[in-house]
Coordinates of C-alpha atoms in Angstrom, one line a residue:
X124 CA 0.0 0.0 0.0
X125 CA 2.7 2.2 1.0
X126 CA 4.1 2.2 -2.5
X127 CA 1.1 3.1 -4.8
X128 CA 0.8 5.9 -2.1
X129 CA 3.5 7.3 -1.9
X130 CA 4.6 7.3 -5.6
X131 CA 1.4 9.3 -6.7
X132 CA -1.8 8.3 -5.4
X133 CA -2.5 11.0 -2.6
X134 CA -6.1 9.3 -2.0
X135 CA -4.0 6.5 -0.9
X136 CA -2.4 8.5 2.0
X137 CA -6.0 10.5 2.9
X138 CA -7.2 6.9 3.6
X139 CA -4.6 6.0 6.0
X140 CA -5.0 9.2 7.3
X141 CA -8.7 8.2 7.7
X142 CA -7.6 4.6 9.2
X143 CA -5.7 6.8 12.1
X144 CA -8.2 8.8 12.9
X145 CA -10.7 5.7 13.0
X146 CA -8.2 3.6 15.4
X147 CA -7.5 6.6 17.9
X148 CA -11.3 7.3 18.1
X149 CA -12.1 3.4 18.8
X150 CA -9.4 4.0 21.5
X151 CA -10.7 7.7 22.8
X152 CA -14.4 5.5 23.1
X153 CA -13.5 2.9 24.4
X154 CA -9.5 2.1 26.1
X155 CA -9.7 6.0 27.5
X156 CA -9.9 4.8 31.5
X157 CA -8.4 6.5 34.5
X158 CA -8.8 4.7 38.2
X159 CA -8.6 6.0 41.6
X160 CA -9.7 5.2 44.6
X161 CA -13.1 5.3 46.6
X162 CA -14.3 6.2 50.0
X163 CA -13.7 3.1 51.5
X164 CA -9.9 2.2 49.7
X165 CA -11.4 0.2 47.0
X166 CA -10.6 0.8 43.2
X167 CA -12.7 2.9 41.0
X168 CA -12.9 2.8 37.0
X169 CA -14.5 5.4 35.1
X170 CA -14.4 6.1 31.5
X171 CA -12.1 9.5 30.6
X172 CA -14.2 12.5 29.1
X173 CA -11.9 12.6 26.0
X174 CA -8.3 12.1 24.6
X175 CA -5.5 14.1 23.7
X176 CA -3.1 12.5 21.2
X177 CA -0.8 14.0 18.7
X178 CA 0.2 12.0 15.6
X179 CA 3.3 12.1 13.3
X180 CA 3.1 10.7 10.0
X181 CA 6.1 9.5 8.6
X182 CA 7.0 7.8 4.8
X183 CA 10.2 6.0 5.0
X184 CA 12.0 3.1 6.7
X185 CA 15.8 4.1 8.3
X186 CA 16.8 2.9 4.5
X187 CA 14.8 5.3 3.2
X188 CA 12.0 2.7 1.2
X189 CA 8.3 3.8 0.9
X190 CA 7.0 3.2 4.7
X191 CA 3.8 5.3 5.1
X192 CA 3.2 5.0 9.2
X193 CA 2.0 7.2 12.0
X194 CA 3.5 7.2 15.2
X195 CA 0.9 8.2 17.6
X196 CA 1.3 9.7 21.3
X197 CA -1.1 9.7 23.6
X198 CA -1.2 12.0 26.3
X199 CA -1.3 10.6 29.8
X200 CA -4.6 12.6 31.2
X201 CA -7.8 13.0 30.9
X202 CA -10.8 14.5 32.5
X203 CA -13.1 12.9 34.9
X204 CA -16.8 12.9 33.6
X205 CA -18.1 13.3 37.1
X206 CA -16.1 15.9 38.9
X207 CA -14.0 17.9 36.1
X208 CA -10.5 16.6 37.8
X209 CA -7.9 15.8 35.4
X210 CA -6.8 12.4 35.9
X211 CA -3.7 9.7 35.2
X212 CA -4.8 7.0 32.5
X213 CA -4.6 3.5 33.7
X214 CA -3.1 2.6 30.5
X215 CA -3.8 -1.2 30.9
X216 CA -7.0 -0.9 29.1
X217 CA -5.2 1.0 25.9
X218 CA -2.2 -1.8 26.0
X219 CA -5.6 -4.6 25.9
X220 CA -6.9 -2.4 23.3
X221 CA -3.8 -3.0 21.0
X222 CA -5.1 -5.3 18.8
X223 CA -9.1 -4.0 18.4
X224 CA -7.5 -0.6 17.3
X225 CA -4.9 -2.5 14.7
X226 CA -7.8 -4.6 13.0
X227 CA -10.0 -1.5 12.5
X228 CA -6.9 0.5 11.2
X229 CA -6.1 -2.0 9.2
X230 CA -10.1 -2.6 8.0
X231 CA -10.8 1.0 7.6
X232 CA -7.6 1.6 5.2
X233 CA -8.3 -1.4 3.0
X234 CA -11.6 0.0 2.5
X235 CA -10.1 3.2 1.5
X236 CA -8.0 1.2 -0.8
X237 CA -11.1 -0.8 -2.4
X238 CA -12.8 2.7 -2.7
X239 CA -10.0 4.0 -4.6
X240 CA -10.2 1.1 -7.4
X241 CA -7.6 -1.4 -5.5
X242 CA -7.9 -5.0 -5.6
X243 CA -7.3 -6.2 -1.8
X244 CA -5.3 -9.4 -0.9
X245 CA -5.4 -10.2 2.8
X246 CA -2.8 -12.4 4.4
X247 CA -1.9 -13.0 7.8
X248 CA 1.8 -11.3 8.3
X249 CA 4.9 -12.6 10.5
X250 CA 3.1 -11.2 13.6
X251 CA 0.0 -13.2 13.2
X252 CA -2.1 -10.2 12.1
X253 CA -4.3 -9.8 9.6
X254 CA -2.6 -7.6 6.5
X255 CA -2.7 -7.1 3.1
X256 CA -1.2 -6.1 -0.4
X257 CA -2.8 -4.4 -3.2
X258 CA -2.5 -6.5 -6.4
X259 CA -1.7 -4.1 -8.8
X260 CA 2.1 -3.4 -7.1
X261 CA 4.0 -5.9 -8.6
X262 CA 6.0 -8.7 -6.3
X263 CA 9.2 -7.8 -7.7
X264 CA 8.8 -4.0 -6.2
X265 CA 7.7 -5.1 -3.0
X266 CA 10.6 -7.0 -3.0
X267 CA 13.0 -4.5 -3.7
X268 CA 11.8 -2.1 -1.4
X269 CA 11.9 -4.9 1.8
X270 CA 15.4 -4.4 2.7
X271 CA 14.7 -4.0 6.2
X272 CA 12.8 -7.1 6.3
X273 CA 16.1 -8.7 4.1
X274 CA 18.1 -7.2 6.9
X275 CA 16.1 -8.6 9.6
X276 CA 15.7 -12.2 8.0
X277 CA 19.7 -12.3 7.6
X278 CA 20.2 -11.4 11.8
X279 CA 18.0 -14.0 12.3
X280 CA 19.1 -17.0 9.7
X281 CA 22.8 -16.0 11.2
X282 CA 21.7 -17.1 15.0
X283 CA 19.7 -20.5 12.9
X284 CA 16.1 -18.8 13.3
X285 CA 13.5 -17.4 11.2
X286 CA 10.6 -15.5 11.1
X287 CA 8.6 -18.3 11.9
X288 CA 10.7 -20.2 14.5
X289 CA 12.0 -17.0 16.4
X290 CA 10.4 -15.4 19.4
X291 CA 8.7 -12.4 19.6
X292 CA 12.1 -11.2 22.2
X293 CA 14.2 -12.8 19.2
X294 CA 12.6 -10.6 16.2
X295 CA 12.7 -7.2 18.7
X296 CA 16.5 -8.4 19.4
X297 CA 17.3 -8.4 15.7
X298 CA 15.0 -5.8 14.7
X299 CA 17.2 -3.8 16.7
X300 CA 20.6 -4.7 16.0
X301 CA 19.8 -4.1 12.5
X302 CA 18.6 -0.8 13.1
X303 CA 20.2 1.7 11.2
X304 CA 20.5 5.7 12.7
X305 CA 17.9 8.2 11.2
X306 CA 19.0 10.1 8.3
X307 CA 17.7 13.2 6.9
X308 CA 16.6 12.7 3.1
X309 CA 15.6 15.1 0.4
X310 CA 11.8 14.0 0.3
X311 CA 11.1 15.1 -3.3
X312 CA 14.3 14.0 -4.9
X313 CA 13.2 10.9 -3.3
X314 CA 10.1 10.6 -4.5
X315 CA 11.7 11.4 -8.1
X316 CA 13.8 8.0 -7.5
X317 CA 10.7 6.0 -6.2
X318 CA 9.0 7.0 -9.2
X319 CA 12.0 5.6 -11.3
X320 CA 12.3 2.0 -9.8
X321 CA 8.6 1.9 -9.9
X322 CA 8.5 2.2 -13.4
X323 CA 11.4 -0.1 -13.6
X324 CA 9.5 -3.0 -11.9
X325 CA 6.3 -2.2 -14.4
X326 CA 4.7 -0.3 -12.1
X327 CA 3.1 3.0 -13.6
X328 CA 2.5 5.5 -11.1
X329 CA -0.2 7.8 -13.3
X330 CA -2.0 4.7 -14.6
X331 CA -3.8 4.6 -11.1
X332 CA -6.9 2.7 -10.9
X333 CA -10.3 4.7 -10.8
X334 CA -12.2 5.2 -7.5
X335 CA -14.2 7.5 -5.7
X336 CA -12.1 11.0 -4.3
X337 CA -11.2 10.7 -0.9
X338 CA -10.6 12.8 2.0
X339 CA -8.3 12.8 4.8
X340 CA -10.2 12.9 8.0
X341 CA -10.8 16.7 10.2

């Protein structure tokens, strides 16, 4: 996805944008929970009255391939719906919400895709989550903008793993040992380049498919 998106297709990035916007607002309704305590000791749970989060959208890996991600921050407050107090999260309920917020970010941007004119093809990734590929990138491009994942596979072949036999520890451990510093690139000479090995792959940036406008989300 991050390819056709980030080589030309701007409806592309509106619906991850969109996809965001729906995860943090499952979140805000339902993970946003701050406890205290109650007259006699015991421990009291009330839903937050909002959610402040900022959200930084990034479109690289560290070795500068297409990446479109968010990182998103939540703030640790919110206001108490019965007295107005500002209040501590008990961020236990956002770390159970994890994986309810990934499936409807990941649900709400292939949507966007199929609404754009993209053929969907959902798979279960290394991670045991649902994920998908659009069809029209070809195979041969993914592949040749995967080096991180090429990076990744070789830490862990060297110690006799792989992606299916490691650990989750074992991935993180050679996730980050691979990890290269953060550089600073030229973002539309990049671009340029993308463009370039796209259309060395057979991939046609202009020749998107046809689909609805869409809009990123307020």
């Amino acid at each position: 996805m991050s390819i056709a998106a980030l080589t030309g297709d701007d409806r592309l990035v509106a619906a991850h944008d969109a996809a965001v916007h729906a995860a943090l607002s499952h979140l805000e309704q339902h993970a946003i929970v701050t406890r205290q305590r109650g007259a006699e000791g015991e421990y009291l749970w009330r839903q937050g009255d909002g959610m402040t989060a900022a959200v930084f959208r990034h479109t690289t890996s560290r070795n500068a391939d297409p990446q479109l991600h968010s990182h998103c921050v939540i703030a640790n407050v919110t206001r108490d719906p019965e007295t107005g107090a500002w209040r501590s999260l008990d961020s236990r309920e956002l770390y159970a919400a994890q994986a309810e917020a990934n499936a409807i970010y990941m649900n709400t941007l292939a949507h966007g895709a199929r609404e754009a004119g993209y053929t969907v093809d959902w798979a279960i990734n290394d991670k045991g989550h649902p994920s998908f590929e659009l069809r029209e990138v070809p195979e041969s491009l993914r592949e040749a903008w995967s080096s991180r994942k090429a990076e990744i596979d070789a830490a862990l072949e060297a110690r006799g793993l792989s992606r299916a036999t490691a650990s989750a520890d074992e991935k993180q451990v050679a996730t980050l040992a691979t990890r290269a510093p953060k550089t600073v690139e030229d973002r539309a000479a990049l671009a340029a380049d993308w463009r370039i090995t796209a259309r060395e792959h057979g991939f046609e940036p202009e020749q998107r498919p046809q689909g609805r406008v869409l809009e990123a989300a307020a």
